[in-house]
Amino acid sequence: MNQRIDALVGDHAERLSERLKKHREQLFPPHSRKELRRFTSGEVAQLLGVKDAYLRKLSLDGKGPNPETGSGGRRLYTPEHIIELRQYLEKGAKHPGTYLPGRREGDHLQVVTVINFKGGSGKTTTSAHLAQKCALDGYRVLTIDLDPQASLSALHGFQPEFDLLDGGTLYDAIRYEDPVPIRDVIQRTYFPNLDIVPGNLDLMEFEHDTPRALMNRDGAMFFTKIGTVLAEIEDDYDLVVIDCPPQLGYLTMSALSAATAILVTVHPQMLDVMSMCQFLLMTSNLLGVVSEAGGDMSYDWLRYVVTRYEPGDGPQNQMVSFMRSMFGEHVLNHTVLKSTAISDAGITKQTLYEVEKSQFTRSTYDRAMESLNAVNAEIEGLIQTAWGRS
């Protein structure tokens, strides 16, 4: 018996959605909301750039936050404790910004737009780990999920068809009729210092509305939409990380126009690099049109980050060498390694910064963490340089 395809697909979507909801409730009871784990004193010492013994002495002297005590007398710090420690240590620091590295007077908001034309390049994984690491490092971070598939939102505990029934995406703030203030769609995450504007299929409405607005001469400045709403909350954050959809539509062009920096994720295989070539050609042409229409196309920096990299793969090494010879300093020195630790963490809707180290073999975890930290430190260095600091 034949079945209408719309009914079949709709049935599959409902069943999958319900199963995902149950999966989330099993992972994050009792209220289906994620919480960030406690951090060991060793992890906190590494985040702060101090010795574990120094943290122990602070605790014994009753200075700074009072950590929890786990099994075996291990000192465990909540994410809020880490912020308290940063604030305490910053007061006695010789150099301003040692422990609170965010904006100072005169520094502009950093808006890092993460893009790629092709799915599977590690764009969302890169965005999520960058936003979370910067939050742990003391920056005030807003991350925006512009991808209707909402993978970044799912990593942060949002299931759009249940949690965003009445809107709640950036579309509400940038739509042409009756937009809402962007603060109305910003949500707190379980990471202190990290807020999110989640995504869902509503974002596609902007792609449909803009051609109609252009015909009615209401959308000539569509590319300013995101930059305009970010100006409303500019003083609240040091950094905005935008995870773009894997297409060069109106949303992506508006995000590029709002950006102060561009991060292009690249999987080092021939088909991906060929796809990136087409993406760059199209991007150049379209942004040229936006620039002629009055858009600001000046950036602090543009970098390519190699993702899902396997150092033992000869063809991948050749592609990385090829990219470095072509683009020079525009390719980040460090790469995001392909790792079972990162992919396994994603199964439980977590990043590597969230999972317990004990869930993996030590070498696998350490290798992946070292890779991510190196990439994120390099990006943080670019942000500091954009603010005129070394």
Short mmCIF file of C-alpha atoms in Angstrom, two decimals:
data_model
loop_
_atom_site.label_atom_id
_atom_site.label_comp_id
_atom_site.label_asym_id
_atom_site.label_seq_id
_atom_site.Cartn_x
_atom_site.Cartn_y
_atom_site.Cartn_z
CA MET A 1 0.00 0.00 0.00
CA ASN A 2 1.41 3.37 -1.00
CA GLN A 3 1.84 6.03 1.68
CA ARG A 4 2.09 9.75 1.08
CA ILE A 5 5.68 10.86 1.57
CA ASP A 6 4.74 13.95 3.61
CA ALA A 7 2.80 11.78 6.08
CA LEU A 8 5.63 9.26 6.26
CA VAL A 9 8.31 11.88 6.85
CA GLY A 10 6.09 13.65 9.38
CA ASP A 11 5.54 10.40 11.28
CA HIS A 12 9.28 9.71 11.33
CA ALA A 13 9.98 13.25 12.58
CA GLU A 14 7.46 12.94 15.43
CA ARG A 15 8.79 9.55 16.52
CA LEU A 16 12.41 10.71 16.39
CA SER A 17 11.61 13.90 18.27
CA GLU A 18 9.86 11.99 21.05
CA ARG A 19 12.75 9.54 21.31
CA LEU A 20 15.25 12.41 21.52
CA LYS A 21 13.19 14.01 24.26
CA LYS A 22 13.28 10.78 26.30
CA HIS A 23 17.01 10.49 25.64
CA ARG A 24 17.53 14.01 27.00
CA GLU A 25 15.45 13.30 30.10
CA GLN A 26 17.57 10.22 30.80
CA LEU A 27 20.78 12.22 30.42
CA PHE A 28 19.75 15.30 32.36
CA PRO A 29 17.11 14.51 35.00
CA PRO A 30 15.00 15.70 36.74
CA HIS A 31 14.15 18.81 34.72
CA SER A 32 15.83 17.91 31.43
CA ARG A 33 18.31 20.75 31.84
CA LYS A 34 22.04 20.36 31.66
CA GLU A 35 24.40 21.26 34.46
CA LEU A 36 28.13 21.69 34.23
CA ARG A 37 30.28 19.31 36.24
CA ARG A 38 32.73 20.22 39.01
CA PHE A 39 36.38 20.77 38.10
CA THR A 40 39.34 19.29 39.96
CA SER A 41 41.89 21.63 41.49
CA GLY A 42 44.39 20.47 38.86
CA GLU A 43 42.03 21.45 36.04
CA VAL A 44 41.34 24.82 37.65
CA ALA A 45 45.03 25.49 38.19
CA GLN A 46 45.65 24.81 34.51
CA LEU A 47 42.81 27.12 33.47
CA LEU A 48 44.15 29.92 35.67
CA GLY A 49 47.82 29.37 34.90
CA VAL A 50 48.81 28.85 38.52
CA LYS A 51 50.15 25.95 40.57
CA ASP A 52 47.78 23.50 42.26
CA ALA A 53 49.73 24.06 45.50
CA TYR A 54 48.89 27.76 45.31
CA LEU A 55 45.17 27.00 45.11
CA ARG A 56 45.53 24.63 48.06
CA LYS A 57 47.18 27.38 50.11
CA LEU A 58 44.44 29.86 49.20
CA SER A 59 41.85 27.32 50.36
CA LEU A 60 43.67 26.63 53.63
CA ASP A 61 44.06 30.36 54.29
CA GLY A 62 40.34 30.92 53.70
CA LYS A 63 40.94 33.15 50.69
CA GLY A 64 38.83 32.97 47.57
CA PRO A 65 35.92 30.53 47.21
CA ASN A 66 35.55 27.51 49.45
CA PRO A 67 35.79 24.41 47.21
CA GLU A 68 33.83 21.24 47.75
CA THR A 69 35.65 18.17 49.03
CA GLY A 70 35.20 14.96 47.08
CA SER A 71 36.33 11.38 47.65
CA GLY A 72 39.91 11.08 48.82
CA GLY A 73 39.94 14.71 49.91
CA ARG A 74 39.99 16.02 46.32
CA ARG A 75 39.05 19.68 46.06
CA LEU A 76 36.31 20.30 43.51
CA TYR A 77 35.38 23.70 42.12
CA THR A 78 32.09 24.74 40.55
CA PRO A 79 32.18 26.94 37.44
CA GLU A 80 31.06 29.82 39.67
CA HIS A 81 34.08 29.17 41.89
CA ILE A 82 36.35 29.59 38.89
CA ILE A 83 34.88 33.03 38.18
CA GLU A 84 35.32 33.99 41.86
CA LEU A 85 38.95 32.88 41.72
CA ARG A 86 39.55 34.94 38.58
CA GLN A 87 38.07 38.01 40.25
CA TYR A 88 40.10 37.44 43.43
CA LEU A 89 43.39 36.87 41.59
CA GLU A 90 42.85 39.79 39.22
CA LYS A 91 42.86 42.20 42.19
CA GLY A 92 46.44 41.24 43.00
CA ALA A 93 47.71 40.76 39.45
CA LYS A 94 50.73 42.77 38.29
CA HIS A 95 49.29 43.17 34.80
CA PRO A 96 45.61 44.04 34.12
CA GLY A 97 43.75 41.29 32.30
CA THR A 98 45.90 38.45 33.57
CA TYR A 99 42.90 36.58 34.96
CA LEU A 100 40.03 38.58 33.41
CA PRO A 101 41.18 38.99 29.80
CA GLY A 102 38.05 40.58 28.37
CA ARG A 103 37.39 44.04 26.96
CA ARG A 104 38.65 47.22 28.52
CA GLU A 105 37.60 50.78 27.81
CA GLY A 106 37.95 51.47 24.10
CA ASP A 107 37.98 47.81 23.03
CA HIS A 108 35.37 46.88 20.42
CA LEU A 109 33.12 43.84 20.66
CA GLN A 110 34.67 40.86 18.92
CA VAL A 111 32.22 39.05 16.62
CA VAL A 112 33.68 35.80 15.27
CA THR A 113 31.63 34.29 12.46
CA VAL A 114 32.35 30.59 11.87
CA ILE A 115 31.53 29.52 8.32
CA ASN A 116 31.84 26.78 5.74
CA PHE A 117 29.83 25.97 2.64
CA LYS A 118 30.01 22.21 3.21
CA GLY A 119 28.50 20.25 6.08
CA GLY A 120 30.71 17.95 8.11
CA SER A 121 33.63 20.36 8.36
CA GLY A 122 33.45 20.55 12.16
CA LYS A 123 31.92 24.03 12.14
CA THR A 124 29.56 23.53 15.07
CA THR A 125 32.11 21.54 17.08
CA THR A 126 34.64 24.33 16.57
CA SER A 127 32.10 27.04 17.51
CA ALA A 128 30.97 25.26 20.66
CA HIS A 129 34.46 24.52 21.97
CA LEU A 130 35.65 28.05 21.20
CA ALA A 131 32.71 29.67 23.00
CA GLN A 132 32.98 27.40 26.03
CA LYS A 133 36.76 27.71 26.39
CA CYS A 134 36.61 31.50 26.16
CA ALA A 135 33.90 31.51 28.85
CA LEU A 136 36.08 29.31 31.09
CA ASP A 137 38.99 31.66 30.42
CA GLY A 138 37.07 34.64 31.77
CA TYR A 139 35.50 36.23 28.69
CA ARG A 140 31.82 37.20 28.63
CA VAL A 141 30.56 35.22 25.65
CA LEU A 142 27.37 35.13 23.59
CA THR A 143 27.01 32.35 21.04
CA ILE A 144 24.37 32.49 18.31
CA ASP A 145 23.04 29.44 16.51
CA LEU A 146 22.16 30.60 12.98
CA ASP A 147 21.87 27.07 11.61
CA PRO A 148 18.23 25.91 11.30
CA GLN A 149 19.47 22.38 12.08
CA ALA A 150 20.28 23.74 15.58
CA SER A 151 23.18 21.41 16.41
CA LEU A 152 24.85 24.09 18.54
CA SER A 153 21.60 24.50 20.48
CA ALA A 154 21.36 20.74 21.03
CA LEU A 155 24.90 20.67 22.43
CA HIS A 156 23.78 23.24 24.97
CA GLY A 157 20.69 21.34 26.05
CA PHE A 158 17.99 22.83 23.82
CA GLN A 159 15.67 20.63 21.79
CA PRO A 160 13.99 23.18 19.49
CA GLU A 161 10.67 21.43 18.86
CA PHE A 162 10.07 21.27 22.64
CA ASP A 163 11.97 24.25 24.03
CA LEU A 164 11.25 26.86 21.34
CA LEU A 165 7.57 26.40 20.65
CA ASP A 166 6.88 30.16 20.51
CA GLY A 167 9.95 31.30 18.65
CA GLY A 168 13.02 32.36 20.56
CA THR A 169 15.64 32.40 17.78
CA LEU A 170 17.53 35.33 16.29
CA TYR A 171 14.84 35.49 13.60
CA ASP A 172 12.52 37.11 16.16
CA ALA A 173 14.99 39.98 16.56
CA ILE A 174 15.87 40.50 12.86
CA ARG A 175 12.55 39.89 11.12
CA TYR A 176 11.13 42.72 9.03
CA GLU A 177 7.82 43.03 10.88
CA ASP A 178 7.47 43.47 14.65
CA PRO A 179 11.02 42.46 15.68
CA VAL A 180 11.66 41.93 19.38
CA PRO A 181 14.70 43.16 21.36
CA ILE A 182 17.55 40.66 21.12
CA ARG A 183 17.61 40.40 24.93
CA ASP A 184 14.24 38.66 24.68
CA VAL A 185 15.80 35.70 22.85
CA ILE A 186 19.08 35.39 24.79
CA GLN A 187 19.13 32.45 27.18
CA ARG A 188 21.53 31.58 29.97
CA THR A 189 23.48 28.36 29.65
CA TYR A 190 24.85 26.13 32.37
CA PHE A 191 28.27 27.70 31.64
CA PRO A 192 28.76 30.89 33.66
CA ASN A 193 29.82 33.70 31.32
CA LEU A 194 28.19 31.95 28.34
CA ASP A 195 24.76 32.88 26.93
CA ILE A 196 23.12 31.55 23.79
CA VAL A 197 20.57 32.53 21.20
CA PRO A 198 19.33 29.08 20.13
CA GLY A 199 18.21 28.15 16.64
CA ASN A 200 15.45 26.20 14.95
CA LEU A 201 13.65 26.03 11.61
CA ASP A 202 12.20 29.53 12.14
CA LEU A 203 15.53 30.90 10.90
CA MET A 204 14.60 29.78 7.39
CA GLU A 205 11.86 32.42 7.43
CA PHE A 206 14.53 35.11 7.05
CA GLU A 207 15.68 33.46 3.83
CA HIS A 208 12.08 33.53 2.57
CA ASP A 209 11.21 37.02 3.85
CA THR A 210 14.23 38.85 2.45
CA PRO A 211 13.44 38.38 -1.28
CA ARG A 212 9.91 39.68 -0.64
CA ALA A 213 11.33 42.60 1.34
CA LEU A 214 13.76 43.38 -1.47
CA MET A 215 10.89 43.42 -3.99
CA ASN A 216 8.99 45.80 -1.70
CA ARG A 217 12.16 47.84 -1.17
CA ASP A 218 12.04 47.16 2.57
CA GLY A 219 15.04 44.82 2.68
CA ALA A 220 17.77 46.72 0.86
CA MET A 221 19.87 46.75 4.04
CA PHE A 222 19.19 43.14 5.05
CA PHE A 223 22.90 42.62 5.64
CA THR A 224 22.89 45.12 8.52
CA LYS A 225 20.22 43.24 10.47
CA ILE A 226 22.48 41.17 12.74
CA GLY A 227 24.99 43.95 13.34
CA THR A 228 22.16 46.30 14.32
CA VAL A 229 20.74 43.97 16.98
CA LEU A 230 24.19 43.11 18.34
CA ALA A 231 24.71 46.82 18.95
CA GLU A 232 21.85 46.62 21.49
CA ILE A 233 23.85 44.30 23.77
CA GLU A 234 27.38 45.36 22.83
CA ASP A 235 28.31 46.39 26.38
CA ASP A 236 27.21 43.05 27.86
CA TYR A 237 29.81 40.85 26.17
CA ASP A 238 33.44 40.64 25.14
CA LEU A 239 32.92 38.10 22.39
CA VAL A 240 30.14 36.82 20.13
CA VAL A 241 30.57 33.49 18.33
CA ILE A 242 28.15 32.92 15.43
CA ASP A 243 27.67 29.40 14.06
CA CYS A 244 26.44 29.94 10.49
CA PRO A 245 24.40 27.53 8.36
CA PRO A 246 26.34 25.56 5.71
CA GLN A 247 25.08 27.79 2.91
CA LEU A 248 25.71 31.30 1.66
CA GLY A 249 22.24 32.76 2.13
CA TYR A 250 20.95 36.02 3.57
CA LEU A 251 21.57 34.89 7.15
CA THR A 252 25.22 34.13 6.47
CA MET A 253 25.75 37.37 4.56
CA SER A 254 24.26 39.35 7.42
CA ALA A 255 26.49 37.49 9.89
CA LEU A 256 29.54 38.21 7.74
CA SER A 257 28.61 41.87 7.62
CA ALA A 258 28.33 41.95 11.43
CA ALA A 259 31.62 40.11 11.95
CA THR A 260 34.89 41.58 13.12
CA ALA A 261 36.63 38.26 12.36
CA ILE A 262 36.01 35.21 10.18
CA LEU A 263 36.93 31.62 10.98
CA VAL A 264 36.63 29.15 8.10
CA THR A 265 36.65 25.47 9.06
CA VAL A 266 38.29 23.14 6.55
CA HIS A 267 38.38 19.35 6.47
CA PRO A 268 41.69 18.58 4.68
CA GLN A 269 40.40 16.38 1.86
CA MET A 270 40.36 17.20 -1.84
CA LEU A 271 36.56 17.30 -2.23
CA ASP A 272 36.23 19.60 0.79
CA VAL A 273 38.96 21.94 -0.44
CA MET A 274 37.37 22.03 -3.90
CA SER A 275 34.04 22.90 -2.27
CA MET A 276 35.77 25.61 -0.24
CA CYS A 277 37.16 27.09 -3.47
CA GLN A 278 33.63 27.50 -4.84
CA PHE A 279 32.50 28.89 -1.49
CA LEU A 280 35.28 31.51 -1.46
CA LEU A 281 34.52 32.58 -5.03
CA MET A 282 30.84 32.98 -4.27
CA THR A 283 31.54 34.72 -0.96
CA SER A 284 33.88 37.21 -2.62
CA ASN A 285 31.34 38.08 -5.30
CA LEU A 286 28.41 38.47 -2.93
CA LEU A 287 30.32 40.43 -0.30
CA GLY A 288 31.56 42.71 -3.06
CA VAL A 289 27.94 43.51 -3.82
CA VAL A 290 27.22 44.07 -0.11
CA SER A 291 30.25 46.36 0.15
CA GLU A 292 29.07 48.43 -2.82
CA ALA A 293 25.68 48.75 -1.09
CA GLY A 294 27.35 50.24 1.98
CA GLY A 295 28.20 47.19 4.07
CA ASP A 296 31.31 47.23 6.26
CA MET A 297 33.60 44.49 4.97
CA SER A 298 36.66 45.31 7.10
CA TYR A 299 37.83 42.57 9.48
CA ASP A 300 40.40 42.27 12.24
CA TRP A 301 41.41 38.84 10.95
CA LEU A 302 40.46 35.89 8.79
CA ARG A 303 41.78 32.42 9.50
CA TYR A 304 41.32 28.90 8.18
CA VAL A 305 41.28 26.19 10.83
CA VAL A 306 42.00 22.61 9.80
CA THR A 307 39.47 20.28 11.47
CA ARG A 308 39.03 16.53 11.85
CA TYR A 309 42.74 16.21 11.06
CA GLU A 310 44.48 12.82 11.08
CA PRO A 311 48.25 13.39 11.25
CA GLY A 312 48.99 9.87 10.03
CA ASP A 313 46.97 10.33 6.84
CA GLY A 314 49.35 11.12 3.96
CA PRO A 315 46.82 12.77 1.61
CA GLN A 316 45.56 14.96 4.48
CA ASN A 317 49.11 16.08 5.23
CA GLN A 318 49.53 16.99 1.59
CA MET A 319 46.34 19.06 1.66
CA VAL A 320 47.43 20.87 4.83
CA SER A 321 50.83 21.65 3.27
CA PHE A 322 49.05 22.84 0.12
CA MET A 323 46.82 25.17 2.15
CA ARG A 324 49.75 26.59 4.11
CA SER A 325 51.66 27.27 0.89
CA MET A 326 48.60 29.00 -0.59
CA PHE A 327 47.32 31.01 2.38
CA GLY A 328 50.37 31.35 4.63
CA GLU A 329 49.65 32.94 8.00
CA HIS A 330 45.91 32.84 7.31
CA VAL A 331 45.95 29.13 8.24
CA LEU A 332 46.05 28.57 12.00
CA ASN A 333 49.25 26.95 13.19
CA HIS A 334 47.32 24.41 15.23
CA THR A 335 44.72 21.90 14.04
CA VAL A 336 41.64 20.26 15.53
CA LEU A 337 42.41 16.55 15.56
CA LYS A 338 39.87 13.90 14.63
CA SER A 339 39.25 12.17 17.95
CA THR A 340 36.94 9.53 19.35
CA ALA A 341 36.89 11.57 22.57
CA ILE A 342 35.25 14.51 20.80
CA SER A 343 32.80 12.35 18.83
CA ASP A 344 31.92 10.18 21.84
CA ALA A 345 31.24 13.27 23.95
CA GLY A 346 28.84 14.45 21.25
CA ILE A 347 26.78 11.29 21.64
CA THR A 348 25.72 12.57 25.07
CA LYS A 349 25.33 16.15 23.74
CA GLN A 350 28.49 17.32 25.43
CA THR A 351 31.78 18.89 24.44
CA LEU A 352 35.19 17.82 25.64
CA TYR A 353 35.16 20.65 28.18
CA GLU A 354 32.10 19.11 29.82
CA VAL A 355 32.83 15.39 30.00
CA GLU A 356 34.74 13.69 32.78
CA LYS A 357 38.28 12.75 31.83
CA SER A 358 37.74 9.32 33.41
CA GLN A 359 35.34 8.36 30.59
CA PHE A 360 38.24 7.98 28.15
CA THR A 361 41.69 6.51 28.03
CA ARG A 362 44.09 9.13 29.27
CA SER A 363 46.11 9.41 26.05
CA THR A 364 42.99 9.81 23.88
CA TYR A 365 41.55 12.52 26.11
CA ASP A 366 44.82 14.40 26.59
CA ARG A 367 45.60 14.39 22.89
CA ALA A 368 42.19 15.78 21.93
CA MET A 369 42.19 18.35 24.73
CA GLU A 370 45.67 19.56 23.85
CA SER A 371 44.55 20.02 20.25
CA LEU A 372 41.44 22.02 21.15
CA ASN A 373 43.22 24.16 23.74
CA ALA A 374 45.99 25.03 21.28
CA VAL A 375 43.51 26.12 18.58
CA ASN A 376 41.43 28.14 21.02
CA ALA A 377 44.50 29.77 22.58
CA GLU A 378 45.64 30.83 19.11
CA ILE A 379 42.23 32.39 18.43
CA GLU A 380 42.23 34.12 21.82
CA GLY A 381 45.62 35.54 20.89
CA LEU A 382 44.12 37.00 17.71
CA ILE A 383 41.34 38.58 19.78
CA GLN A 384 43.84 40.13 22.17
CA THR A 385 45.88 41.43 19.24
CA ALA A 386 42.76 43.02 17.76
CA TRP A 387 42.42 44.91 21.04
CA GLY A 388 46.00 46.09 20.76
CA ARG A 389 47.42 43.69 23.33
CA SER A 390 50.12 41.08 22.82
#
